[in-house]
GROMACS .gro file of C-alpha atoms in nm:
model
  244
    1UNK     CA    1  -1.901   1.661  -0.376
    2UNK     CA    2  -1.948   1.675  -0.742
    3UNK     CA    3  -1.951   1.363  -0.935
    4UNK     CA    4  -1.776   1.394  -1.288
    5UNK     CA    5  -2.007   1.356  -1.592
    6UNK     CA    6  -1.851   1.025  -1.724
    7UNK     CA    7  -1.908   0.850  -1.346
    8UNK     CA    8  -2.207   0.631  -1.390
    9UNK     CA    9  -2.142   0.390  -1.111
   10UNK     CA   10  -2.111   0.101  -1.343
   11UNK     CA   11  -1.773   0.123  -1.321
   12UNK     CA   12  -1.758  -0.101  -1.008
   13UNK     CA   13  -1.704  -0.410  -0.919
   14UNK     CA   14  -1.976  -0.674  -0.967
   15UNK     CA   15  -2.009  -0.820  -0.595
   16UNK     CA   16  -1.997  -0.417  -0.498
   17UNK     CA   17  -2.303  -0.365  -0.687
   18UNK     CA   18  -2.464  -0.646  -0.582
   19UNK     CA   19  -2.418  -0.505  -0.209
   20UNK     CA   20  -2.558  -0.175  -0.299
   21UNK     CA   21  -2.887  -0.393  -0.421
   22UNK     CA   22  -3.010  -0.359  -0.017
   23UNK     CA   23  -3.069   0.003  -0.075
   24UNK     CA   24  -3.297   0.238  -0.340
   25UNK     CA   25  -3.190   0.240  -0.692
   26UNK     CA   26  -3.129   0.611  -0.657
   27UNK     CA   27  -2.912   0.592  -0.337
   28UNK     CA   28  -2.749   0.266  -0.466
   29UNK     CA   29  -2.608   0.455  -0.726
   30UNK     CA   30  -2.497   0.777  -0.599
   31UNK     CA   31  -2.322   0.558  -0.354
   32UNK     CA   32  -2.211   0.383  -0.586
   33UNK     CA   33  -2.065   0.705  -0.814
   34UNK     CA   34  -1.891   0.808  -0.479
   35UNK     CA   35  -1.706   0.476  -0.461
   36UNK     CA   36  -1.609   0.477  -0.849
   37UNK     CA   37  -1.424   0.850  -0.685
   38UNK     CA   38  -1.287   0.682  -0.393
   39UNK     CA   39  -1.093   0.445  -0.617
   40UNK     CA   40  -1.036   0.651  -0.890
   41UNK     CA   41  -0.854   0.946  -0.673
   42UNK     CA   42  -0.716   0.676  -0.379
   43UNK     CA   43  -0.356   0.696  -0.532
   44UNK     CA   44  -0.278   1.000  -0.651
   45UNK     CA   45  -0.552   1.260  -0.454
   46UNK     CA   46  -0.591   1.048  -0.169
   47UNK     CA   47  -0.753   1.379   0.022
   48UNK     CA   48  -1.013   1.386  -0.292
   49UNK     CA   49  -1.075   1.058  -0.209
   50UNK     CA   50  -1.118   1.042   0.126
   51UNK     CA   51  -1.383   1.348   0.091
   52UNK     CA   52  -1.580   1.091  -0.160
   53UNK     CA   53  -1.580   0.860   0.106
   54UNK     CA   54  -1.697   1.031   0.361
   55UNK     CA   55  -2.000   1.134   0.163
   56UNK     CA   56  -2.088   0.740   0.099
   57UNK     CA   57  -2.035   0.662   0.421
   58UNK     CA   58  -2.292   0.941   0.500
   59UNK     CA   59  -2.523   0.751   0.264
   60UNK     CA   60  -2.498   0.405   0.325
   61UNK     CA   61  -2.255   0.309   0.637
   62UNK     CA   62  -2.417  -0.027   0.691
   63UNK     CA   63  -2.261  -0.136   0.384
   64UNK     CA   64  -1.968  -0.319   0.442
   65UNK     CA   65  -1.794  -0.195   0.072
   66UNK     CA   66  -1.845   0.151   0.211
   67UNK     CA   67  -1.686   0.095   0.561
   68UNK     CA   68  -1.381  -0.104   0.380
   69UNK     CA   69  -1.328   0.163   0.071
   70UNK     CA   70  -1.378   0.476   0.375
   71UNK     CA   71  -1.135   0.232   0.545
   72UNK     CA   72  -0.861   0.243   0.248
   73UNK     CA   73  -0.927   0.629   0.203
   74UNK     CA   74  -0.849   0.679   0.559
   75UNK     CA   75  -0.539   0.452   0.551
   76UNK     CA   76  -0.405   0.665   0.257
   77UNK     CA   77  -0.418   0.989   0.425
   78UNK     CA   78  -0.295   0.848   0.734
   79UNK     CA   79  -0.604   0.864   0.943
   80UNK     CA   80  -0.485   0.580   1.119
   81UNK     CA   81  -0.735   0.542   1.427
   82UNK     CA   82  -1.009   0.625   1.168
   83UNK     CA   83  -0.933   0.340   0.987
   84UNK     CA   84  -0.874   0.067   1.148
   85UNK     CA   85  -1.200   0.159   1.307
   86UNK     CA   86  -1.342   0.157   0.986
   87UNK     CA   87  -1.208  -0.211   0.880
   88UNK     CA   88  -1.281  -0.344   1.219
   89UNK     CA   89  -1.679  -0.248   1.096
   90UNK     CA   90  -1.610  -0.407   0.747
   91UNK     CA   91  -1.465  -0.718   0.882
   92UNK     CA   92  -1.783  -0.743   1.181
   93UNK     CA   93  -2.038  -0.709   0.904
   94UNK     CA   94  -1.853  -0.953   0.657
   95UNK     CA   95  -1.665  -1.194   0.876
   96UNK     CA   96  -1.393  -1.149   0.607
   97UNK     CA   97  -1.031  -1.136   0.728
   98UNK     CA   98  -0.862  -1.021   0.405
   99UNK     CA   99  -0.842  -0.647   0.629
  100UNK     CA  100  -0.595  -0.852   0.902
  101UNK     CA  101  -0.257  -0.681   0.753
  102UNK     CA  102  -0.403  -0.346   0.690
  103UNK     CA  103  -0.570  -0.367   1.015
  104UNK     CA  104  -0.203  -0.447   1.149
  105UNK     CA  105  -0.061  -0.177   0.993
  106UNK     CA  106  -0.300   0.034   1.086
  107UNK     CA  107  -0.151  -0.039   1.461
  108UNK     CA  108   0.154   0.026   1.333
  109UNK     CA  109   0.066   0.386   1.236
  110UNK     CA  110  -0.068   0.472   1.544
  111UNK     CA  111   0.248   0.373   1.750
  112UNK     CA  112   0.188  -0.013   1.828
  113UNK     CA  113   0.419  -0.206   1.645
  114UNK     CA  114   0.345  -0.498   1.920
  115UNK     CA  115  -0.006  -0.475   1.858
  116UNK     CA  116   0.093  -0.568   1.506
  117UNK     CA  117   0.326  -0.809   1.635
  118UNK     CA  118   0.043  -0.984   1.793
  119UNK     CA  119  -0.205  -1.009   1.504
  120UNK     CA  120   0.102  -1.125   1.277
  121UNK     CA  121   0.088  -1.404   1.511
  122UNK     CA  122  -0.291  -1.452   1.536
  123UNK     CA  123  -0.463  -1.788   1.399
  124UNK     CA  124  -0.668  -1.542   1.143
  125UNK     CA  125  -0.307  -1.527   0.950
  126UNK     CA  126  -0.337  -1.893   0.894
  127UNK     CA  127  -0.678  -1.797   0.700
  128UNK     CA  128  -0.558  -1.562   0.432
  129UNK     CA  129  -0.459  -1.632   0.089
  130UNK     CA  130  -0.073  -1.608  -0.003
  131UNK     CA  131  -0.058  -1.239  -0.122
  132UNK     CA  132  -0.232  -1.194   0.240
  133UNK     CA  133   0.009  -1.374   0.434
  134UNK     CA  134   0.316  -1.210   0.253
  135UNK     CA  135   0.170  -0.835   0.350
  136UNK     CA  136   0.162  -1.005   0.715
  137UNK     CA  137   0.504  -1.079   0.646
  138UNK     CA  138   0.582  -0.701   0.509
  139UNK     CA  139   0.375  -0.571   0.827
  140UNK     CA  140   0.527  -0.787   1.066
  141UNK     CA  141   0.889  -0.702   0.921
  142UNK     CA  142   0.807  -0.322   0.945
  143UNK     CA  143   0.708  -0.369   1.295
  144UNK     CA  144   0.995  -0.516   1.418
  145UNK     CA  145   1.228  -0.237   1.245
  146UNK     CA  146   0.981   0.049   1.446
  147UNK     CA  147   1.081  -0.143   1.726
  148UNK     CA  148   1.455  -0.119   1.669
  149UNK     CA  149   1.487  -0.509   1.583
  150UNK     CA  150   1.693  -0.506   1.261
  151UNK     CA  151   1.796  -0.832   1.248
  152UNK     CA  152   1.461  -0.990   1.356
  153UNK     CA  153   1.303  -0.797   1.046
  154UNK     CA  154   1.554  -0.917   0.795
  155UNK     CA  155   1.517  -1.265   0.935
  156UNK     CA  156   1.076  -1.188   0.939
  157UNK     CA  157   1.130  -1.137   0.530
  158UNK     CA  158   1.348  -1.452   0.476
  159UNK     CA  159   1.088  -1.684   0.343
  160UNK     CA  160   0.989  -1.968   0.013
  161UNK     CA  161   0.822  -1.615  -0.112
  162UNK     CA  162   1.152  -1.401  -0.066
  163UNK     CA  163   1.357  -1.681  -0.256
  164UNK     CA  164   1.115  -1.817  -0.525
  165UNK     CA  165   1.244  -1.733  -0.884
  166UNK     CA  166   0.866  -1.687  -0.990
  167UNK     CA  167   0.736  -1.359  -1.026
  168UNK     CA  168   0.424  -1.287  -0.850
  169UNK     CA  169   0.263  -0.971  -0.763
  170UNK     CA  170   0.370  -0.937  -0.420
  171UNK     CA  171   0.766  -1.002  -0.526
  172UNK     CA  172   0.869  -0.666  -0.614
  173UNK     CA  173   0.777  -0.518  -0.277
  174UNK     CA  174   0.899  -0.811  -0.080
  175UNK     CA  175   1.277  -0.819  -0.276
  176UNK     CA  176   1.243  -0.396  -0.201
  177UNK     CA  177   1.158  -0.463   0.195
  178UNK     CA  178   1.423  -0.745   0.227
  179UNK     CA  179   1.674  -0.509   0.092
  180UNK     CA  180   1.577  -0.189   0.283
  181UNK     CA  181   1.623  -0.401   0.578
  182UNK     CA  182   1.982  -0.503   0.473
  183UNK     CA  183   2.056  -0.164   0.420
  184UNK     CA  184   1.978  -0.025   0.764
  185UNK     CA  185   2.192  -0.301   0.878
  186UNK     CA  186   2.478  -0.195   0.696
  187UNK     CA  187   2.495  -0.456   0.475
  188UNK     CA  188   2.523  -0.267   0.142
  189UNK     CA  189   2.641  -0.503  -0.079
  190UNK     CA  190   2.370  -0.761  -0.027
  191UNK     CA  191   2.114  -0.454  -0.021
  192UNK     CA  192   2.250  -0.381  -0.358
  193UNK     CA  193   2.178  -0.778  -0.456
  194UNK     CA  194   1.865  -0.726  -0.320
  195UNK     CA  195   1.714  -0.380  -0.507
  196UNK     CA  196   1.885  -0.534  -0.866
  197UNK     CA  197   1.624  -0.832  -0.770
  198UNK     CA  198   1.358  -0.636  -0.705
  199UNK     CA  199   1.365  -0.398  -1.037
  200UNK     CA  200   1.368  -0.722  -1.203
  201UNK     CA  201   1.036  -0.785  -1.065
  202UNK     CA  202   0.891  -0.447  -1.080
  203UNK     CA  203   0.754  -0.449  -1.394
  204UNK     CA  204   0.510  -0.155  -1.352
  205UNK     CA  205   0.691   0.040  -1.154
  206UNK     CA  206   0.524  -0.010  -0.776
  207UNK     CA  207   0.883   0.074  -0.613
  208UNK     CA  208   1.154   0.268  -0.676
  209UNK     CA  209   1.397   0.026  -0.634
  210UNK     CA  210   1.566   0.128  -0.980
  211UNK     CA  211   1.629   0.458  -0.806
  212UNK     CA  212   1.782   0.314  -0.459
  213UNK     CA  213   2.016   0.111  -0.660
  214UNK     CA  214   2.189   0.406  -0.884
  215UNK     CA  215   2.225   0.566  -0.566
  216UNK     CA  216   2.419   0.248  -0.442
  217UNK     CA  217   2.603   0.257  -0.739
  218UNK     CA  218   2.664   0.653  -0.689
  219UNK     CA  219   2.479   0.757  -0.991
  220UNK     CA  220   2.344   1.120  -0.926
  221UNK     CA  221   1.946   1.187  -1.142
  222UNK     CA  222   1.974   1.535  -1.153
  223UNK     CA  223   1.565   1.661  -1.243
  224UNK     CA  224   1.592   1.814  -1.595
  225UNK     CA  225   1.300   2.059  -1.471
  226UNK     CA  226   1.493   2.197  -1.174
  227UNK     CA  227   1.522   2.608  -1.193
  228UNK     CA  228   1.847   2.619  -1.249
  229UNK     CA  229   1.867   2.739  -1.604
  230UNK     CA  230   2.187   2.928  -1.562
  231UNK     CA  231   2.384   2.636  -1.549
  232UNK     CA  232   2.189   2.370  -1.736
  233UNK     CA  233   1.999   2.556  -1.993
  234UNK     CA  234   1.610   2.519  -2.014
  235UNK     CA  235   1.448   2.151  -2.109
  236UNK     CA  236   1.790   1.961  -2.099
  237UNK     CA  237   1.834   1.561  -2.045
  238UNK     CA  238   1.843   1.463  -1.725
  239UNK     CA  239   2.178   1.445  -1.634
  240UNK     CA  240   2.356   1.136  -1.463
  241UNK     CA  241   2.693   1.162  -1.304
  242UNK     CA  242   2.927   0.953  -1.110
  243UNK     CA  243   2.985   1.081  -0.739
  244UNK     CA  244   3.357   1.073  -0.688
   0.00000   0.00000   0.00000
């Protein structure tokens, strides 16, 4: 895979680095180049990224930054069974249980929302910080919907997190999952509460709440690049209009 002229491999993080130091300088940093690609591409190539990945993992797969970024690019591209096999090795070599909820939903995408269940109930939940505990909470609350339990996820969300006035960086997607939730259970008008909360949160844009709530409000975005010059001309606003 061909590494981009302006990829040194100083671009990553410190404690990264400082795992790479077990192996030559010259494989250190080509495996290190291939990471600064992994997370580079993860979000919006996540194929280009897993194929960085894989070549690092080639290189260097007893280092548990590899396993846990081969992990991630697995995850995004919905190898499932790849990676949770993956953060299992990262979480062996590191003892480290940040991976729990990932690892979760990783059982989740392969079919086992009980499996998830399970771990959501585990003692290594008690271990994680509070952003980890809340993506238990999203996990746990997503496996209960894939098991048909509506109300059991809405009440899973309902927490000091869900109702703190603070914004923290978890909030956004935990005000968006509450009100999804609602939604499926046909309660739109606290769904709409719900979304209006969470674009108040989302200040860079992680959800598209502001989207689910114009359609709750029966606002039509109508994309100003569609082919459909004929009616709209070429380059026009995008258009808004109120369903009847």
């Amino acid at each position: 895979m061909p590494i981009p002229e302006d990829v040194t491999g100083e671009e990553i993080d410190k404690d990264v680095r400082q795992e790479l130091q077990s192996l030559p300088k010259t494989l250190a940093d080509d495996v290190a180049k291939n990471l600064v690609m992994v997370a580079r591409l993860l979000d919006e190539d996540p194929e280009g990224a897993y194929a960085y990945s894989r070549v690092a993992l080639r290189l260097a797969s007893r280092v548990a930054a590899v396993r846990e970024a081969a992990g991630f690019a697995a995850y995004a591209t919905q190898k499932y069974g790849e990676a949770l096999a993956e953060f299992r090795a990262a979480k062996r070599m590191t003892g480290n249980i940040d991976l729990w909820p990932v690892m979760a939903d990783c059982e989740r995408g392969l079919g086992r929302p009980e499996k998830a269940l399970d771990m959501a109930g585990a003692p290594e939940v008690h271990k994680l910080d509070k952003a980890g505990q809340v993506e238990m909470r999203l996990v746990a609350a997503g496996a209960r919907r894939d098991m048909g339990q509506l109300d059991a996820a809405i009440v899973t969300l309902q927490s000091p997190e869900l109702a703190a006035n603070s914004v923290q960086p978890w909030t956004a997607r935990l005000r968006y999952a509450y009100a999804d939730a609602l939604l499926a259970a046909g309660r739109e008008r606290e769904a709409r509460e719900w979304f209006a909360k969470a674009v108040e949160a989302d200040r860079d844009g992680s959800t598209d709440a502001s989207d689910r709530l114009a359609e709750l409000d029966g606002v039509e975005f109508v994309d100003a690049l569609a082919e459909d010059d004929e009616d709209r001309g070429e380059g026009g606003d995008v258009a808004e209009e109120e369903k009847d």
